[in-house]
Amino acid sequence: MTALRRLTSAAAAAFAVGALLRRTHLWSDGKPLPVVGADGCPAAGGLAEKVYLDVNGVRQGMFLRSHDAARPVLLFLHGGMPEYFLTERYPTVLEHHFTVAWWEQRGTGLSYSPDIPSKAITSEQLIADTLTVTDYLRQRFGTDKIYLMAHSGGTFFGLQAAARAPERYHAYIGMAQMADQLQSEVLAYQYMLRRSEELGDQRMIRRLRKAPVTVTGGTPRAYLAIRDTAMHRLGVGTARDMHSVLSGIFWPSLRSPQYTPTEKLRLWGGKFSSGVSALWDESLATDLGETVTELTIPLYLLHGIHDYTCSYPLARKYYEKVQAPLKGFYTFQRSAHSPLFEEPERAQKILRDDVLGGTTSLADRT
């Protein structure tokens, strides 16, 4: 009886733990959430898929979402850490206007493998991967061109892909566009030190002063170790209202029902293996204002005025310099690094009216 009682107790405990994990979504089957209509029911003809395919020799994954797969296709390039799970807290409703491919690039998220060395992830490789994924989407959805939208670190190689193969794209949309990232980090460091002094945050002041960022000295390892914490604490990181990486990104990623437990481990395996970004050193050494001076397709740049992850004034400076047949710059007054998530209604209107309409009627007037 004692052995039976122990077995029964162990089974009950395991059941309780399993129920808790399922209820909190820490344990999930990873099935994509359905695309629903205004009535809350799955949309007729809606598309909600998790797709894996071979991209230049590496198995890579993405989420596909649309209310109607006949709508224009948009490929979204995330900024280093996959962002699809954030749409559960910050709905973008991109799928109302596009067939959206939330691709998780080589070495990240669904596409992470410990067998891929971070040194092998270069802008040239990611440009090649972007063009391969673009061709997959063009073929699958029967269209000559798609829209390319990139965020943060994704803009570094996304802009270059658009410049290299404009015949594949209707337009390029950059959110938190990188330009001269080394100078951006200098400005971010100066701002964070100044604000920490104003707030009397002595511990952060000491840590920042020990790791100065300069054009000649670059970004010390000690600075990178506190960069995300300092930016989020001051509301100039991922989102204006997101003050902690732990509560704003880590826990939501683990609770997402659209990733299996193994896929959730891949999310953070990719993040930890590449540090800030697999392209960090390359992006610091590159001024896109000197390397991509012209696009032959429409250019749209969306930027939060409180963004210090990728400098707002440097993005504006790049916009004023780059040549394009049609271009528009859009300032988001209540946003930091992610206008699409922070001010979704305005972003949606810009994408619907200007990007799909081929105009810049809503752009800043300077």
Tab-separated table of C-alpha atoms in Angstrom:
chain	number	residue	atom	x	y	z
A	1	MET	CA	0.000	0.000	0.000
A	2	THR	CA	2.853	2.365	0.802
A	3	ALA	CA	4.402	1.882	-2.657
A	4	LEU	CA	0.989	2.338	-4.292
A	5	ARG	CA	0.359	5.489	-2.246
A	6	ARG	CA	3.718	6.917	-3.303
A	7	LEU	CA	3.042	6.111	-6.932
A	8	THR	CA	-0.377	7.709	-6.726
A	9	SER	CA	1.046	10.830	-5.072
A	10	ALA	CA	3.777	11.098	-7.706
A	11	ALA	CA	1.224	10.742	-10.512
A	12	ALA	CA	-1.004	13.396	-8.921
A	13	ALA	CA	1.958	15.778	-8.558
A	14	ALA	CA	3.011	15.186	-12.162
A	15	PHE	CA	-0.559	15.824	-13.333
A	16	ALA	CA	-0.730	19.056	-11.312
A	17	VAL	CA	2.604	20.278	-12.661
A	18	GLY	CA	1.568	19.384	-16.199
A	19	ALA	CA	-1.735	21.221	-15.783
A	20	LEU	CA	0.091	24.300	-14.450
A	21	LEU	CA	2.561	24.272	-17.333
A	22	ARG	CA	-0.244	23.981	-19.862
A	23	ARG	CA	-2.347	26.680	-18.200
A	24	THR	CA	0.579	29.127	-18.178
A	25	HIS	CA	1.582	28.037	-21.717
A	26	LEU	CA	5.098	27.192	-20.535
A	27	TRP	CA	4.274	23.812	-22.058
A	28	SER	CA	2.493	24.198	-25.390
A	29	ASP	CA	1.996	22.344	-28.650
A	30	GLY	CA	3.297	25.264	-30.713
A	31	LYS	CA	0.276	25.429	-32.994
A	32	PRO	CA	-0.160	28.895	-34.573
A	33	LEU	CA	-3.150	30.838	-33.317
A	34	PRO	CA	-5.891	31.122	-35.941
A	35	VAL	CA	-6.508	34.360	-37.826
A	36	VAL	CA	-9.932	35.510	-36.645
A	37	GLY	CA	-12.533	37.883	-38.002
A	38	ALA	CA	-14.463	40.629	-36.214
A	39	ASP	CA	-16.763	37.988	-34.732
A	40	GLY	CA	-13.851	36.205	-33.077
A	41	CYS	CA	-14.222	33.157	-35.327
A	42	PRO	CA	-11.486	31.861	-37.659
A	43	ALA	CA	-11.545	33.930	-40.850
A	44	ALA	CA	-12.834	32.134	-43.933
A	45	GLY	CA	-9.803	31.685	-46.176
A	46	GLY	CA	-7.468	32.774	-43.394
A	47	LEU	CA	-3.882	31.546	-43.277
A	48	ALA	CA	-2.032	30.642	-40.069
A	49	GLU	CA	0.954	28.352	-40.609
A	50	LYS	CA	4.344	27.554	-39.181
A	51	VAL	CA	6.622	26.672	-42.081
A	52	TYR	CA	10.084	25.146	-42.188
A	53	LEU	CA	12.154	25.089	-45.373
A	54	ASP	CA	15.726	24.698	-46.544
A	55	VAL	CA	17.324	28.107	-47.040
A	56	ASN	CA	20.765	27.829	-48.596
A	57	GLY	CA	21.542	24.608	-46.757
A	58	VAL	CA	20.057	25.486	-43.356
A	59	ARG	CA	16.599	24.535	-42.048
A	60	GLN	CA	14.790	27.762	-41.257
A	61	GLY	CA	11.329	28.588	-39.972
A	62	MET	CA	8.683	31.273	-40.230
A	63	PHE	CA	5.080	32.026	-39.360
A	64	LEU	CA	2.677	32.879	-42.186
A	65	ARG	CA	-0.461	34.862	-41.387
A	66	SER	CA	-3.212	36.448	-43.475
A	67	HIS	CA	-6.947	37.042	-43.542
A	68	ASP	CA	-6.748	36.262	-47.227
A	69	ALA	CA	-3.713	34.679	-48.896
A	70	ALA	CA	-4.512	36.649	-52.071
A	71	ARG	CA	-3.423	39.859	-50.334
A	72	PRO	CA	0.002	41.428	-51.054
A	73	VAL	CA	2.899	39.535	-49.479
A	74	LEU	CA	5.114	41.189	-46.865
A	75	LEU	CA	8.348	39.640	-45.585
A	76	PHE	CA	9.263	40.842	-42.070
A	77	LEU	CA	12.911	40.789	-40.978
A	78	HIS	CA	13.267	40.926	-37.200
A	79	GLY	CA	15.951	42.812	-35.361
A	80	GLY	CA	18.121	39.988	-34.022
A	81	MET	CA	15.724	38.421	-31.513
A	82	PRO	CA	12.534	37.064	-33.175
A	83	GLU	CA	9.562	39.322	-32.451
A	84	TYR	CA	6.575	37.317	-33.609
A	85	PHE	CA	5.581	36.329	-30.054
A	86	LEU	CA	5.331	40.041	-29.145
A	87	THR	CA	2.286	40.334	-31.429
A	88	GLU	CA	0.332	38.475	-28.733
A	89	ARG	CA	0.744	41.509	-26.436
A	90	TYR	CA	1.124	44.125	-29.176
A	91	PRO	CA	-1.237	43.156	-32.028
A	92	THR	CA	-0.049	44.667	-35.310
A	93	VAL	CA	-2.973	43.436	-37.479
A	94	LEU	CA	-0.576	43.328	-40.421
A	95	GLU	CA	-2.483	40.256	-41.575
A	96	HIS	CA	-5.518	42.476	-42.277
A	97	HIS	CA	-3.680	44.052	-45.205
A	98	PHE	CA	-0.916	41.616	-46.131
A	99	THR	CA	0.017	37.986	-46.240
A	100	VAL	CA	2.808	38.287	-43.670
A	101	ALA	CA	5.877	36.075	-43.389
A	102	TRP	CA	7.445	36.443	-39.931
A	103	TRP	CA	10.745	34.820	-40.847
A	104	GLU	CA	13.179	33.889	-38.059
A	105	GLN	CA	16.559	34.286	-39.670
A	106	ARG	CA	19.529	31.927	-39.717
A	107	GLY	CA	20.881	31.438	-36.215
A	108	THR	CA	17.746	32.732	-34.453
A	109	GLY	CA	14.517	31.300	-33.061
A	110	LEU	CA	12.969	28.600	-35.214
A	111	SER	CA	16.123	28.707	-37.351
A	112	TYR	CA	18.633	28.342	-34.534
A	113	SER	CA	21.038	25.428	-34.385
A	114	PRO	CA	24.160	25.154	-32.222
A	115	ASP	CA	25.863	23.769	-35.319
A	116	ILE	CA	25.742	27.216	-36.949
A	117	PRO	CA	28.735	29.258	-35.726
A	118	SER	CA	27.876	32.915	-35.166
A	119	LYS	CA	30.972	33.912	-37.153
A	120	ALA	CA	29.399	32.310	-40.220
A	121	ILE	CA	26.412	34.659	-39.991
A	122	THR	CA	27.402	37.653	-42.097
A	123	SER	CA	25.399	40.295	-43.919
A	124	GLU	CA	26.277	38.611	-47.227
A	125	GLN	CA	24.827	35.323	-45.972
A	126	LEU	CA	21.684	36.962	-44.613
A	127	ILE	CA	21.206	38.940	-47.827
A	128	ALA	CA	21.423	35.681	-49.771
A	129	ASP	CA	18.970	34.041	-47.351
A	130	THR	CA	16.579	37.001	-47.666
A	131	LEU	CA	16.543	36.693	-51.440
A	132	THR	CA	15.979	32.929	-51.217
A	133	VAL	CA	13.045	33.367	-48.812
A	134	THR	CA	11.724	36.148	-51.051
A	135	ASP	CA	11.760	33.797	-54.040
A	136	TYR	CA	9.978	31.101	-52.011
A	137	LEU	CA	7.209	33.560	-51.147
A	138	ARG	CA	6.964	34.847	-54.705
A	139	GLN	CA	6.597	31.322	-56.017
A	140	ARG	CA	4.234	30.092	-53.321
A	141	PHE	CA	1.848	33.029	-53.608
A	142	GLY	CA	2.202	33.538	-57.362
A	143	THR	CA	3.471	37.117	-57.371
A	144	ASP	CA	6.358	38.848	-59.107
A	145	LYS	CA	7.079	41.234	-56.236
A	146	ILE	CA	6.573	41.409	-52.488
A	147	TYR	CA	7.002	44.088	-49.809
A	148	LEU	CA	10.081	43.984	-47.586
A	149	MET	CA	9.837	45.304	-44.024
A	150	ALA	CA	12.786	45.234	-41.636
A	151	HIS	CA	13.253	46.207	-38.006
A	152	SER	CA	16.400	47.335	-36.197
A	153	GLY	CA	19.204	44.823	-36.869
A	154	GLY	CA	17.146	43.431	-39.740
A	155	THR	CA	17.394	46.797	-41.491
A	156	PHE	CA	21.152	46.398	-41.767
A	157	PHE	CA	20.943	43.585	-44.314
A	158	GLY	CA	17.335	44.213	-45.393
A	159	LEU	CA	18.210	47.591	-46.898
A	160	GLN	CA	21.146	46.027	-48.713
A	161	ALA	CA	18.947	43.220	-50.063
A	162	ALA	CA	16.430	45.758	-51.395
A	163	ALA	CA	19.210	47.749	-53.060
A	164	ARG	CA	20.717	44.610	-54.593
A	165	ALA	CA	17.518	43.048	-55.982
A	166	PRO	CA	14.909	45.806	-56.411
A	167	GLU	CA	13.093	43.808	-59.098
A	168	ARG	CA	11.800	41.486	-56.359
A	169	TYR	CA	10.184	44.205	-54.227
A	170	HIS	CA	7.368	46.733	-54.427
A	171	ALA	CA	8.920	48.835	-51.651
A	172	TYR	CA	11.237	48.757	-48.649
A	173	ILE	CA	9.925	49.688	-45.192
A	174	GLY	CA	12.516	50.263	-42.471
A	175	MET	CA	11.428	50.485	-38.826
A	176	ALA	CA	14.153	51.834	-36.535
A	177	GLN	CA	16.494	52.000	-39.506
A	178	MET	CA	20.185	51.521	-38.784
A	179	ALA	CA	22.578	53.932	-40.453
A	180	ASP	CA	25.850	54.670	-38.613
A	181	GLN	CA	25.446	52.306	-35.662
A	182	LEU	CA	28.735	53.105	-33.957
A	183	GLN	CA	27.781	56.777	-33.750
A	184	SER	CA	24.328	55.678	-32.609
A	185	GLU	CA	25.875	53.800	-29.673
A	186	VAL	CA	27.929	56.858	-28.722
A	187	LEU	CA	24.750	58.962	-28.627
A	188	ALA	CA	22.906	56.258	-26.658
A	189	TYR	CA	25.718	56.013	-24.110
A	190	GLN	CA	25.816	59.773	-23.617
A	191	TYR	CA	22.042	59.922	-23.175
A	192	MET	CA	21.887	57.010	-20.712
A	193	LEU	CA	24.696	58.435	-18.594
A	194	ARG	CA	23.104	61.882	-18.539
A	195	ARG	CA	19.638	60.530	-17.613
A	196	SER	CA	21.079	58.231	-14.963
A	197	GLU	CA	22.815	61.237	-13.414
A	198	GLU	CA	19.570	63.229	-13.494
A	199	LEU	CA	17.726	60.347	-11.810
A	200	GLY	CA	20.488	59.750	-9.259
A	201	ASP	CA	20.941	56.102	-10.240
A	202	GLN	CA	24.392	55.752	-8.710
A	203	ARG	CA	24.856	52.067	-9.526
A	204	MET	CA	24.105	52.601	-13.222
A	205	ILE	CA	26.267	55.722	-13.282
A	206	ARG	CA	29.226	53.745	-11.947
A	207	ARG	CA	28.729	50.917	-14.442
A	208	LEU	CA	28.399	53.261	-17.394
A	209	ARG	CA	31.409	55.361	-16.433
A	210	LYS	CA	33.515	52.202	-16.279
A	211	ALA	CA	32.562	51.328	-19.878
A	212	PRO	CA	32.654	54.495	-21.996
A	213	VAL	CA	31.573	54.213	-25.637
A	214	THR	CA	33.580	56.236	-28.147
A	215	VAL	CA	34.102	56.241	-31.872
A	216	THR	CA	37.728	55.199	-31.384
A	217	GLY	CA	37.176	52.747	-28.522
A	218	GLY	CA	33.943	51.172	-29.736
A	219	THR	CA	31.493	49.361	-27.458
A	220	PRO	CA	33.242	47.690	-24.492
A	221	ARG	CA	31.985	44.287	-23.389
A	222	ALA	CA	30.987	45.797	-20.020
A	223	TYR	CA	28.773	48.309	-21.839
A	224	LEU	CA	27.050	45.592	-23.861
A	225	ALA	CA	26.348	43.702	-20.640
A	226	ILE	CA	24.217	46.579	-19.286
A	227	ARG	CA	22.992	48.156	-22.543
A	228	ASP	CA	19.583	46.466	-22.731
A	229	THR	CA	18.904	46.896	-19.018
A	230	ALA	CA	19.742	50.598	-19.086
A	231	MET	CA	17.732	51.286	-22.249
A	232	HIS	CA	14.619	49.503	-20.992
A	233	ARG	CA	14.853	51.097	-17.562
A	234	LEU	CA	14.796	54.514	-19.229
A	235	GLY	CA	12.027	53.642	-21.688
A	236	VAL	CA	14.194	53.965	-24.800
A	237	GLY	CA	14.509	50.267	-25.588
A	238	THR	CA	12.087	47.859	-27.269
A	239	ALA	CA	8.971	49.834	-26.301
A	240	ARG	CA	8.296	52.998	-24.332
A	241	ASP	CA	6.187	51.063	-21.808
A	242	MET	CA	8.551	48.086	-21.541
A	243	HIS	CA	10.912	48.674	-18.631
A	244	SER	CA	12.316	45.162	-18.178
A	245	VAL	CA	13.704	42.583	-20.587
A	246	LEU	CA	12.661	39.884	-18.129
A	247	SER	CA	8.979	40.845	-17.891
A	248	GLY	CA	8.676	42.368	-21.357
A	249	ILE	CA	10.471	39.789	-23.511
A	250	PHE	CA	11.727	36.740	-21.613
A	251	TRP	CA	8.506	35.681	-19.867
A	252	PRO	CA	6.220	36.472	-22.833
A	253	SER	CA	8.435	34.341	-25.084
A	254	LEU	CA	8.231	31.390	-22.680
A	255	ARG	CA	4.466	31.754	-22.339
A	256	SER	CA	3.724	31.949	-26.061
A	257	PRO	CA	1.494	29.001	-27.023
A	258	GLN	CA	2.731	29.211	-30.620
A	259	TYR	CA	6.162	27.760	-29.836
A	260	THR	CA	6.912	24.304	-28.531
A	261	PRO	CA	9.203	24.037	-25.471
A	262	THR	CA	12.084	23.109	-27.788
A	263	GLU	CA	11.400	26.111	-30.016
A	264	LYS	CA	11.352	28.377	-26.961
A	265	LEU	CA	14.789	27.099	-26.039
A	266	ARG	CA	15.922	27.902	-29.576
A	267	LEU	CA	14.708	31.484	-29.185
A	268	TRP	CA	17.109	32.035	-26.316
A	269	GLY	CA	19.822	29.729	-27.599
A	270	GLY	CA	20.100	32.004	-30.626
A	271	LYS	CA	19.981	35.141	-28.481
A	272	PHE	CA	22.708	34.010	-26.087
A	273	SER	CA	24.973	32.582	-28.787
A	274	SER	CA	25.096	35.810	-30.777
A	275	GLY	CA	25.087	38.342	-27.944
A	276	VAL	CA	23.651	41.676	-29.069
A	277	SER	CA	23.721	40.506	-32.676
A	278	ALA	CA	25.673	38.153	-34.881
A	279	LEU	CA	26.281	41.150	-37.161
A	280	TRP	CA	27.296	43.517	-34.378
A	281	ASP	CA	30.946	44.046	-35.303
A	282	GLU	CA	30.104	44.287	-38.981
A	283	SER	CA	27.317	46.798	-38.387
A	284	LEU	CA	29.566	48.959	-36.202
A	285	ALA	CA	32.163	49.053	-38.956
A	286	THR	CA	29.658	49.996	-41.670
A	287	ASP	CA	28.011	53.337	-42.376
A	288	LEU	CA	25.013	52.565	-44.593
A	289	GLY	CA	24.965	56.218	-45.573
A	290	GLU	CA	28.144	55.487	-47.503
A	291	THR	CA	27.316	51.990	-48.788
A	292	VAL	CA	23.639	52.311	-49.779
A	293	THR	CA	23.187	55.783	-51.206
A	294	GLU	CA	20.334	54.967	-53.583
A	295	LEU	CA	17.276	52.743	-53.864
A	296	THR	CA	15.346	52.305	-57.095
A	297	ILE	CA	12.131	51.373	-55.258
A	298	PRO	CA	9.986	53.401	-52.825
A	299	LEU	CA	11.500	53.873	-49.361
A	300	TYR	CA	9.489	54.263	-46.157
A	301	LEU	CA	11.147	54.807	-42.776
A	302	LEU	CA	9.173	54.531	-39.502
A	303	HIS	CA	10.973	55.724	-36.377
A	304	GLY	CA	10.124	56.377	-32.730
A	305	ILE	CA	11.384	59.711	-31.473
A	306	HIS	CA	12.414	58.110	-28.145
A	307	ASP	CA	14.517	55.409	-29.823
A	308	TYR	CA	18.123	55.177	-28.679
A	309	THR	CA	18.660	51.577	-29.801
A	310	CYS	CA	18.920	52.917	-33.338
A	311	SER	CA	19.373	56.681	-33.349
A	312	TYR	CA	16.381	58.727	-34.512
A	313	PRO	CA	18.441	61.742	-35.710
A	314	LEU	CA	20.904	59.500	-37.571
A	315	ALA	CA	18.030	57.725	-39.333
A	316	ARG	CA	16.632	61.112	-40.386
A	317	LYS	CA	20.077	62.134	-41.605
A	318	TYR	CA	20.276	58.974	-43.698
A	319	TYR	CA	16.797	59.568	-45.101
A	320	GLU	CA	17.714	63.085	-46.203
A	321	LYS	CA	20.791	61.756	-48.000
A	322	VAL	CA	19.536	58.596	-49.723
A	323	GLN	CA	18.044	58.833	-53.203
A	324	ALA	CA	14.799	57.013	-54.053
A	325	PRO	CA	12.009	57.498	-56.599
A	326	LEU	CA	9.583	57.954	-53.703
A	327	LYS	CA	10.423	58.245	-50.024
A	328	GLY	CA	8.733	59.132	-46.778
A	329	PHE	CA	9.878	59.500	-43.158
A	330	TYR	CA	7.351	58.965	-40.355
A	331	THR	CA	8.011	60.148	-36.797
A	332	PHE	CA	6.163	58.343	-34.008
A	333	GLN	CA	5.914	60.699	-31.046
A	334	ARG	CA	4.925	58.072	-28.447
A	335	SER	CA	7.315	55.321	-29.529
A	336	ALA	CA	10.799	54.142	-28.730
A	337	HIS	CA	12.241	51.294	-30.821
A	338	SER	CA	9.102	49.572	-32.153
A	339	PRO	CA	6.449	51.883	-33.638
A	340	LEU	CA	4.606	48.955	-35.236
A	341	PHE	CA	3.972	47.522	-31.766
A	342	GLU	CA	3.682	50.791	-29.824
A	343	GLU	CA	1.435	52.819	-32.137
A	344	PRO	CA	-0.184	50.086	-34.257
A	345	GLU	CA	-3.162	52.115	-35.481
A	346	ARG	CA	-0.963	54.824	-36.989
A	347	ALA	CA	1.485	52.270	-38.401
A	348	GLN	CA	-1.423	50.346	-39.926
A	349	LYS	CA	-2.775	53.513	-41.563
A	350	ILE	CA	0.639	54.342	-43.036
A	351	LEU	CA	1.047	50.841	-44.423
A	352	ARG	CA	-2.488	50.746	-45.787
A	353	ASP	CA	-2.753	54.249	-47.238
A	354	ASP	CA	0.818	55.202	-48.160
A	355	VAL	CA	2.759	51.970	-48.697
A	356	LEU	CA	0.022	50.026	-50.482
A	357	GLY	CA	-1.206	53.207	-52.128
A	358	GLY	CA	2.247	54.152	-53.397
A	359	THR	CA	2.149	57.638	-51.859
A	360	THR	CA	3.715	59.600	-48.973
A	361	SER	CA	0.662	61.649	-47.975
A	362	LEU	CA	1.083	60.828	-44.257
A	363	ALA	CA	4.846	61.400	-44.133
A	364	ASP	CA	6.520	64.119	-42.043
A	365	ARG	CA	6.562	67.521	-43.643
A	366	THR	CA	9.977	69.131	-43.375
